[in-house]
PDB file of C-alpha atoms and ligand atoms in Angstrom:
ATOM      1  CA  MET A   4       0.000  -0.021  -0.012  1.00 82.00           C
ATOM      2  CA  ALA A   5       1.062   3.587  -0.534  1.00 94.00           C
ATOM      3  CA  VAL A   6       0.021   7.095   0.319  1.00 97.00           C
ATOM      4  CA  ARG A   7      -0.601   8.933  -2.922  1.00 98.00           C
ATOM      5  CA  ARG A   8      -0.312  12.662  -3.564  1.00 98.00           C
ATOM      6  CA  ILE A   9      -3.672  14.476  -3.335  1.00 98.00           C
ATOM      7  CA  LEU A  10      -4.275  16.913  -6.209  1.00 98.00           C
ATOM      8  CA  GLN A  11      -4.961  20.480  -5.199  1.00 98.00           C
ATOM      9  CA  ILE A  12      -7.678  22.796  -6.542  1.00 97.00           C
ATOM     10  CA  GLU A  13      -5.277  25.777  -6.385  1.00 96.00           C
ATOM     11  CA  ASP A  14      -2.725  24.130  -8.688  1.00 98.00           C
ATOM     12  CA  PRO A  15      -3.820  24.828 -12.296  1.00 98.00           C
ATOM     13  CA  ASP A  16      -2.543  21.463 -13.638  1.00 97.00           C
ATOM     14  CA  ASP A  17      -4.169  19.569 -10.771  1.00 98.00           C
ATOM     15  CA  LYS A  18      -7.404  21.452 -11.210  1.00 98.00           C
ATOM     16  CA  ARG A  19      -7.609  20.457 -14.874  1.00 97.00           C
ATOM     17  CA  VAL A  20      -7.552  16.776 -13.814  1.00 97.00           C
ATOM     18  CA  LEU A  21     -10.040  17.384 -10.975  1.00 98.00           C
ATOM     19  CA  LYS A  22     -12.473  19.003 -13.432  1.00 98.00           C
ATOM     20  CA  ASN A  23     -12.647  15.916 -15.730  1.00 97.00           C
ATOM     21  CA  ARG A  24     -15.572  13.538 -15.621  1.00 98.00           C
ATOM     22  CA  ALA A  25     -14.169  10.164 -14.527  1.00 98.00           C
ATOM     23  CA  HIS A  26     -14.705   6.937 -16.545  1.00 98.00           C
ATOM     24  CA  ALA A  27     -16.902   4.029 -15.474  1.00 98.00           C
ATOM     25  CA  ILE A  28     -15.083   0.946 -14.143  1.00 98.00           C
ATOM     26  CA  LYS A  29     -15.728  -2.262 -16.029  1.00 97.00           C
ATOM     27  CA  GLN A  30     -13.118  -4.670 -14.725  1.00 96.00           C
ATOM     28  CA  PHE A  31     -12.825  -5.888 -11.103  1.00 97.00           C
ATOM     29  CA  THR A  32      -9.180  -6.855 -10.808  1.00 96.00           C
ATOM     30  CA  PRO A  33      -6.616  -7.166  -8.004  1.00 97.00           C
ATOM     31  CA  ALA A  34      -5.265  -3.797  -9.290  1.00 97.00           C
ATOM     32  CA  LEU A  35      -8.603  -2.243  -8.384  1.00 98.00           C
ATOM     33  CA  GLN A  36      -8.403  -3.703  -4.881  1.00 98.00           C
ATOM     34  CA  ALA A  37      -4.883  -2.308  -4.520  1.00 98.00           C
ATOM     35  CA  LEU A  38      -6.114   1.104  -5.673  1.00 98.00           C
ATOM     36  CA  ALA A  39      -8.918   1.045  -3.073  1.00 98.00           C
ATOM     37  CA  ALA A  40      -6.372   0.134  -0.354  1.00 98.00           C
ATOM     38  CA  ASP A  41      -4.132   3.043  -1.430  1.00 98.00           C
ATOM     39  CA  MET A  42      -7.104   5.390  -1.374  1.00 98.00           C
ATOM     40  CA  PHE A  43      -8.028   4.381   2.239  1.00 98.00           C
ATOM     41  CA  GLU A  44      -4.402   4.830   3.318  1.00 98.00           C
ATOM     42  CA  THR A  45      -4.149   8.249   1.575  1.00 98.00           C
ATOM     43  CA  MET A  46      -7.483   9.410   3.062  1.00 98.00           C
ATOM     44  CA  HIS A  47      -6.518   8.366   6.638  1.00 97.00           C
ATOM     45  CA  ALA A  48      -3.030   9.938   6.318  1.00 97.00           C
ATOM     46  CA  ALA A  49      -4.800  13.247   5.475  1.00 96.00           C
ATOM     47  CA  ASN A  50      -7.420  12.784   8.275  1.00 95.00           C
ATOM     48  CA  GLY A  51     -10.222  12.786   5.764  1.00 97.00           C
ATOM     49  CA  VAL A  52     -13.608  11.009   5.701  1.00 97.00           C
ATOM     50  CA  GLY A  53     -13.775  10.536   1.928  1.00 98.00           C
ATOM     51  CA  LEU A  54     -11.590  10.424  -1.203  1.00 98.00           C
ATOM     52  CA  ALA A  55     -12.422  10.039  -4.884  1.00 98.00           C
ATOM     53  CA  ALA A  56      -9.900   8.630  -7.429  1.00 98.00           C
ATOM     54  CA  PRO A  57      -9.701  11.854  -9.425  1.00 98.00           C
ATOM     55  CA  GLN A  58      -8.200  13.451  -6.287  1.00 98.00           C
ATOM     56  CA  ILE A  59      -5.165  11.214  -6.725  1.00 98.00           C
ATOM     57  CA  GLY A  60      -5.067  11.795 -10.461  1.00 98.00           C
ATOM     58  CA  ILE A  61      -6.958   8.666 -11.556  1.00 97.00           C
ATOM     59  CA  SER A  62      -9.926   9.399 -13.761  1.00 97.00           C
ATOM     60  CA  GLN A  63     -12.004   6.366 -12.737  1.00 98.00           C
ATOM     61  CA  ARG A  64     -15.334   6.169 -10.929  1.00 98.00           C
ATOM     62  CA  ILE A  65     -14.257   4.859  -7.530  1.00 98.00           C
ATOM     63  CA  ALA A  66     -14.419   6.582  -4.129  1.00 98.00           C
ATOM     64  CA  VAL A  67     -13.872   5.600  -0.509  1.00 98.00           C
ATOM     65  CA  ILE A  68     -15.707   6.875   2.570  1.00 98.00           C
ATOM     66  CA  TRP A  69     -14.897   6.388   6.226  1.00 98.00           C
ATOM     67  CA  ILE A  70     -17.459   7.403   8.865  1.00 97.00           C
ATOM     68  CA  PRO A  71     -15.892   7.484  12.306  1.00 94.00           C
ATOM     69  CA  PRO A  72     -17.485   5.557  15.176  1.00 94.00           C
ATOM     70  CA  ALA A  73     -20.139   7.382  17.162  1.00 92.00           C
ATOM     71  CA  GLU A  74     -19.112   7.791  20.758  1.00 92.00           C
ATOM     72  CA  GLU A  75     -21.008   8.904  23.818  1.00 92.00           C
ATOM     73  CA  GLU A  76     -19.666  10.145  27.111  1.00 92.00           C
ATOM     74  CA  GLN A  77     -21.196   8.329  30.095  1.00 92.00           C
ATOM     75  CA  PRO A  78     -22.116  10.107  33.396  1.00 93.00           C
ATOM     76  CA  ASP A  79     -18.910   8.657  34.937  1.00 93.00           C
ATOM     77  CA  GLY A  80     -16.772  10.289  32.266  1.00 92.00           C
ATOM     78  CA  THR A  81     -15.889   7.168  30.272  1.00 93.00           C
ATOM     79  CA  VAL A  82     -16.492   7.222  26.539  1.00 93.00           C
ATOM     80  CA  VAL A  83     -18.304   4.278  24.924  1.00 93.00           C
ATOM     81  CA  GLU A  84     -18.747   3.485  21.271  1.00 93.00           C
ATOM     82  CA  ILE A  85     -22.458   3.436  20.387  1.00 92.00           C
ATOM     83  CA  GLU A  86     -22.055   2.837  16.679  1.00 93.00           C
ATOM     84  CA  PRO A  87     -19.076   1.200  14.894  1.00 95.00           C
ATOM     85  CA  GLU A  88     -17.094   2.950  12.151  1.00 96.00           C
ATOM     86  CA  GLN A  89     -18.387   2.509   8.591  1.00 97.00           C
ATOM     87  CA  ASN A  90     -16.142   1.873   5.565  1.00 98.00           C
ATOM     88  CA  TYR A  91     -17.356   2.028   1.942  1.00 98.00           C
ATOM     89  CA  VAL A  92     -15.717   1.375  -1.377  1.00 98.00           C
ATOM     90  CA  LEU A  93     -18.025   2.812  -3.980  1.00 98.00           C
ATOM     91  CA  ILE A  94     -17.567   1.860  -7.633  1.00 98.00           C
ATOM     92  CA  ASN A  95     -19.651   3.589 -10.330  1.00 98.00           C
ATOM     93  CA  PRO A  96     -21.890   5.095  -7.611  1.00 98.00           C
ATOM     94  CA  GLU A  97     -25.108   6.836  -8.626  1.00 98.00           C
ATOM     95  CA  VAL A  98     -27.668   8.827  -6.727  1.00 98.00           C
ATOM     96  CA  VAL A  99     -30.958   7.072  -7.554  1.00 98.00           C
ATOM     97  CA  LYS A 100     -33.167   9.025  -5.203  1.00 98.00           C
ATOM     98  CA  ARG A 101     -32.741  12.297  -3.239  1.00 98.00           C
ATOM     99  CA  SER A 102     -34.891  14.185  -0.762  1.00 98.00           C
ATOM    100  CA  ASP A 103     -36.678  17.323  -1.950  1.00 98.00           C
ATOM    101  CA  LYS A 104     -35.514  19.030   1.247  1.00 98.00           C
ATOM    102  CA  GLU A 105     -31.977  20.363   1.370  1.00 97.00           C
ATOM    103  CA  GLU A 106     -29.679  21.207   4.171  1.00 97.00           C
ATOM    104  CA  ILE A 107     -26.868  23.746   4.273  1.00 96.00           C
ATOM    105  CA  ALA A 108     -23.796  22.731   6.273  1.00 95.00           C
ATOM    106  CA  GLN A 109     -20.076  23.435   6.433  1.00 94.00           C
ATOM    107  CA  GLU A 110     -17.997  21.310   4.112  1.00 96.00           C
ATOM    108  CA  GLY A 111     -14.297  20.888   3.398  1.00 96.00           C
ATOM    109  CA  CYS A 112     -12.223  19.083   0.785  1.00 98.00           C
ATOM    110  CA  LEU A 113      -8.832  17.359   0.911  1.00 98.00           C
ATOM    111  CA  SER A 114      -8.079  19.095  -2.378  1.00 98.00           C
ATOM    112  CA  LEU A 115      -8.490  22.492  -0.688  1.00 97.00           C
ATOM    113  CA  PRO A 116      -7.135  21.914   2.845  1.00 95.00           C
ATOM    114  CA  GLY A 117      -8.235  24.212   5.627  1.00 95.00           C
ATOM    115  CA  ARG A 118     -10.947  25.999   3.678  1.00 96.00           C
ATOM    116  CA  TYR A 119     -14.626  25.416   4.556  1.00 96.00           C
ATOM    117  CA  GLY A 120     -17.784  26.650   2.948  1.00 95.00           C
ATOM    118  CA  ASP A 121     -21.551  26.441   3.441  1.00 95.00           C
ATOM    119  CA  VAL A 122     -22.783  23.916   0.877  1.00 97.00           C
ATOM    120  CA  PRO A 123     -26.430  23.021   0.209  1.00 97.00           C
ATOM    121  CA  ARG A 124     -27.013  19.272  -0.225  1.00 98.00           C
ATOM    122  CA  ALA A 125     -30.050  17.006  -0.317  1.00 98.00           C
ATOM    123  CA  SER A 126     -30.993  15.999   3.267  1.00 98.00           C
ATOM    124  CA  TRP A 127     -30.702  12.356   2.194  1.00 98.00           C
ATOM    125  CA  VAL A 128     -29.735  10.303  -0.845  1.00 98.00           C
ATOM    126  CA  THR A 129     -30.187   6.718  -1.910  1.00 98.00           C
ATOM    127  CA  VAL A 130     -27.093   5.523  -3.781  1.00 98.00           C
ATOM    128  CA  ASP A 131     -26.548   2.430  -5.972  1.00 98.00           C
ATOM    129  CA  TYR A 132     -22.988   1.238  -6.503  1.00 98.00           C
ATOM    130  CA  LEU A 133     -20.817  -1.804  -7.142  1.00 98.00           C
ATOM    131  CA  ASP A 134     -18.501  -3.246  -4.518  1.00 98.00           C
ATOM    132  CA  LEU A 135     -14.996  -4.563  -5.129  1.00 97.00           C
ATOM    133  CA  GLU A 136     -16.407  -7.904  -6.286  1.00 96.00           C
ATOM    134  CA  GLY A 137     -18.627  -6.153  -8.796  1.00 97.00           C
ATOM    135  CA  LYS A 138     -21.771  -6.884  -6.805  1.00 98.00           C
ATOM    136  CA  ARG A 139     -24.574  -4.361  -6.870  1.00 98.00           C
ATOM    137  CA  GLN A 140     -25.198  -2.618  -3.525  1.00 98.00           C
ATOM    138  CA  ARG A 141     -27.550   0.069  -2.276  1.00 98.00           C
ATOM    139  CA  ILE A 142     -27.309   2.606   0.573  1.00 98.00           C
ATOM    140  CA  ARG A 143     -30.817   3.756   1.427  1.00 98.00           C
ATOM    141  CA  LYS A 144     -31.674   7.246   2.550  1.00 98.00           C
ATOM    142  CA  ALA A 145     -28.223   8.135   3.784  1.00 98.00           C
ATOM    143  CA  ASP A 146     -28.287  11.385   5.784  1.00 97.00           C
ATOM    144  CA  GLY A 147     -25.910  13.282   8.056  1.00 95.00           C
ATOM    145  CA  LEU A 148     -22.177  12.924   7.396  1.00 96.00           C
ATOM    146  CA  LEU A 149     -22.617   9.838   5.162  1.00 97.00           C
ATOM    147  CA  GLY A 150     -25.249  11.523   2.993  1.00 98.00           C
ATOM    148  CA  ARG A 151     -23.070  14.615   2.591  1.00 97.00           C
ATOM    149  CA  ALA A 152     -19.871  12.601   1.934  1.00 98.00           C
ATOM    150  CA  LEU A 153     -21.691  10.529  -0.742  1.00 98.00           C
ATOM    151  CA  GLN A 154     -22.846  13.656  -2.585  1.00 98.00           C
ATOM    152  CA  HIS A 155     -19.370  15.284  -2.247  1.00 98.00           C
ATOM    153  CA  GLU A 156     -17.543  12.188  -3.643  1.00 98.00           C
ATOM    154  CA  ILE A 157     -19.986  11.537  -6.508  1.00 98.00           C
ATOM    155  CA  ASP A 158     -19.541  15.229  -7.447  1.00 98.00           C
ATOM    156  CA  HIS A 159     -15.749  14.608  -7.622  1.00 98.00           C
ATOM    157  CA  LEU A 160     -16.381  11.741 -10.099  1.00 98.00           C
ATOM    158  CA  ASP A 161     -18.315  14.210 -12.261  1.00 98.00           C
ATOM    159  CA  GLY A 162     -15.596  16.891 -11.968  1.00 98.00           C
ATOM    160  CA  VAL A 163     -17.663  19.107  -9.696  1.00 98.00           C
ATOM    161  CA  LEU A 164     -15.930  20.805  -6.729  1.00 97.00           C
ATOM    162  CA  PHE A 165     -17.669  21.819  -3.486  1.00 97.00           C
ATOM    163  CA  THR A 166     -16.849  25.457  -4.096  1.00 97.00           C
ATOM    164  CA  GLU A 167     -19.015  25.262  -7.235  1.00 97.00           C
ATOM    165  CA  ARG A 168     -21.985  24.143  -5.101  1.00 97.00           C
ATOM    166  CA  MET A 169     -21.672  27.108  -2.737  1.00 96.00           C
ATOM    167  CA  ARG A 170     -24.230  29.872  -3.256  1.00 94.00           C
ATOM    168  CA  ASP A 171     -22.050  32.525  -1.691  1.00 91.00           C
ATOM    169  CA  LEU A 172     -18.288  32.094  -2.143  1.00 91.00           C
ATOM    170  CA  SER A 173     -17.646  34.918   0.366  1.00 90.00           C
ATOM    171  CA  THR A 174     -18.687  32.493   3.112  1.00 88.00           C
ATOM    172  CA  LEU A 175     -15.551  30.357   2.394  1.00 94.00           C
ATOM    173  CA  LYS A 176     -13.609  30.352   5.646  1.00 94.00           C
ATOM    174  CA  ASP A 177      -9.822  29.941   5.890  1.00 94.00           C
ATOM    175  CA  LEU A 178      -9.081  27.811   8.971  1.00 93.00           C
ATOM    176  CA  ARG A 179      -5.594  26.788   7.957  1.00 92.00           C
ATOM    177  CA  GLU A 180      -4.138  28.327  11.113  1.00 91.00           C
ATOM    178  CA  ASP A 181      -6.669  26.617  13.399  1.00 88.00           C
ATOM    179  CA  ALA A 182      -5.507  23.561  15.292  1.00 82.00           C
ATOM    180  CA  ASP A 183      -8.956  22.009  15.417  1.00 83.00           C
ATOM    181  CA  GLN A 184     -10.334  21.698  11.893  1.00 82.00           C
ATOM    182  CA  PRO A 185     -13.611  20.202  10.722  1.00 86.00           C
ATOM    183  CA  VAL A 186     -13.507  17.027   8.518  1.00 87.00           C
ATOM    184  CA  GLU A 187     -12.634  17.058   4.828  1.00 92.00           C
ATOM    185  CA  ALA A 188     -13.502  14.724   1.993  1.00 94.00           C
TER     186      ALA A 188
HETATM  187 ZN1   ZN B 216     -13.314  16.767  -1.927  1.00 71.78          ZN
END
């Protein structure tokens, strides 16, 4: 496995690659499994919750998402895990249904580190995709962080960046100097 370089929106050559629409994947090979493993490693090394192949310069429709475990502090101060982490490898993912209602929340991107903007997204989405074995899977009515990450990553596969979804670019915040940054995908 290897940590790959993440392309940056502010680099003109990188941006050209990020703006391309990625190609559908037709072959489910060991090389594809190795790519997914590299994508998880790259995403974790950058403390992200999602990464799409175009972000490492590969114009193919594959993305990974990691949702951290949900934890809850008990009255005695100990922290217990109430929901396990979730890992997804999404190949040729497609939004097949979305809520009419939308939600605006702060979003960041590993290709624009430290910058966060208010992005409107559907409150929930249902997504069809293929897993690493080429088997069809469905995530129903994903909301919260998963719903947002799914929409962010599928946008990357279409060459759409989160800044293009913002209605008011002046709300883009620069938190590069802050020690405690929100998540990026
Ligand atoms: Zn991103």
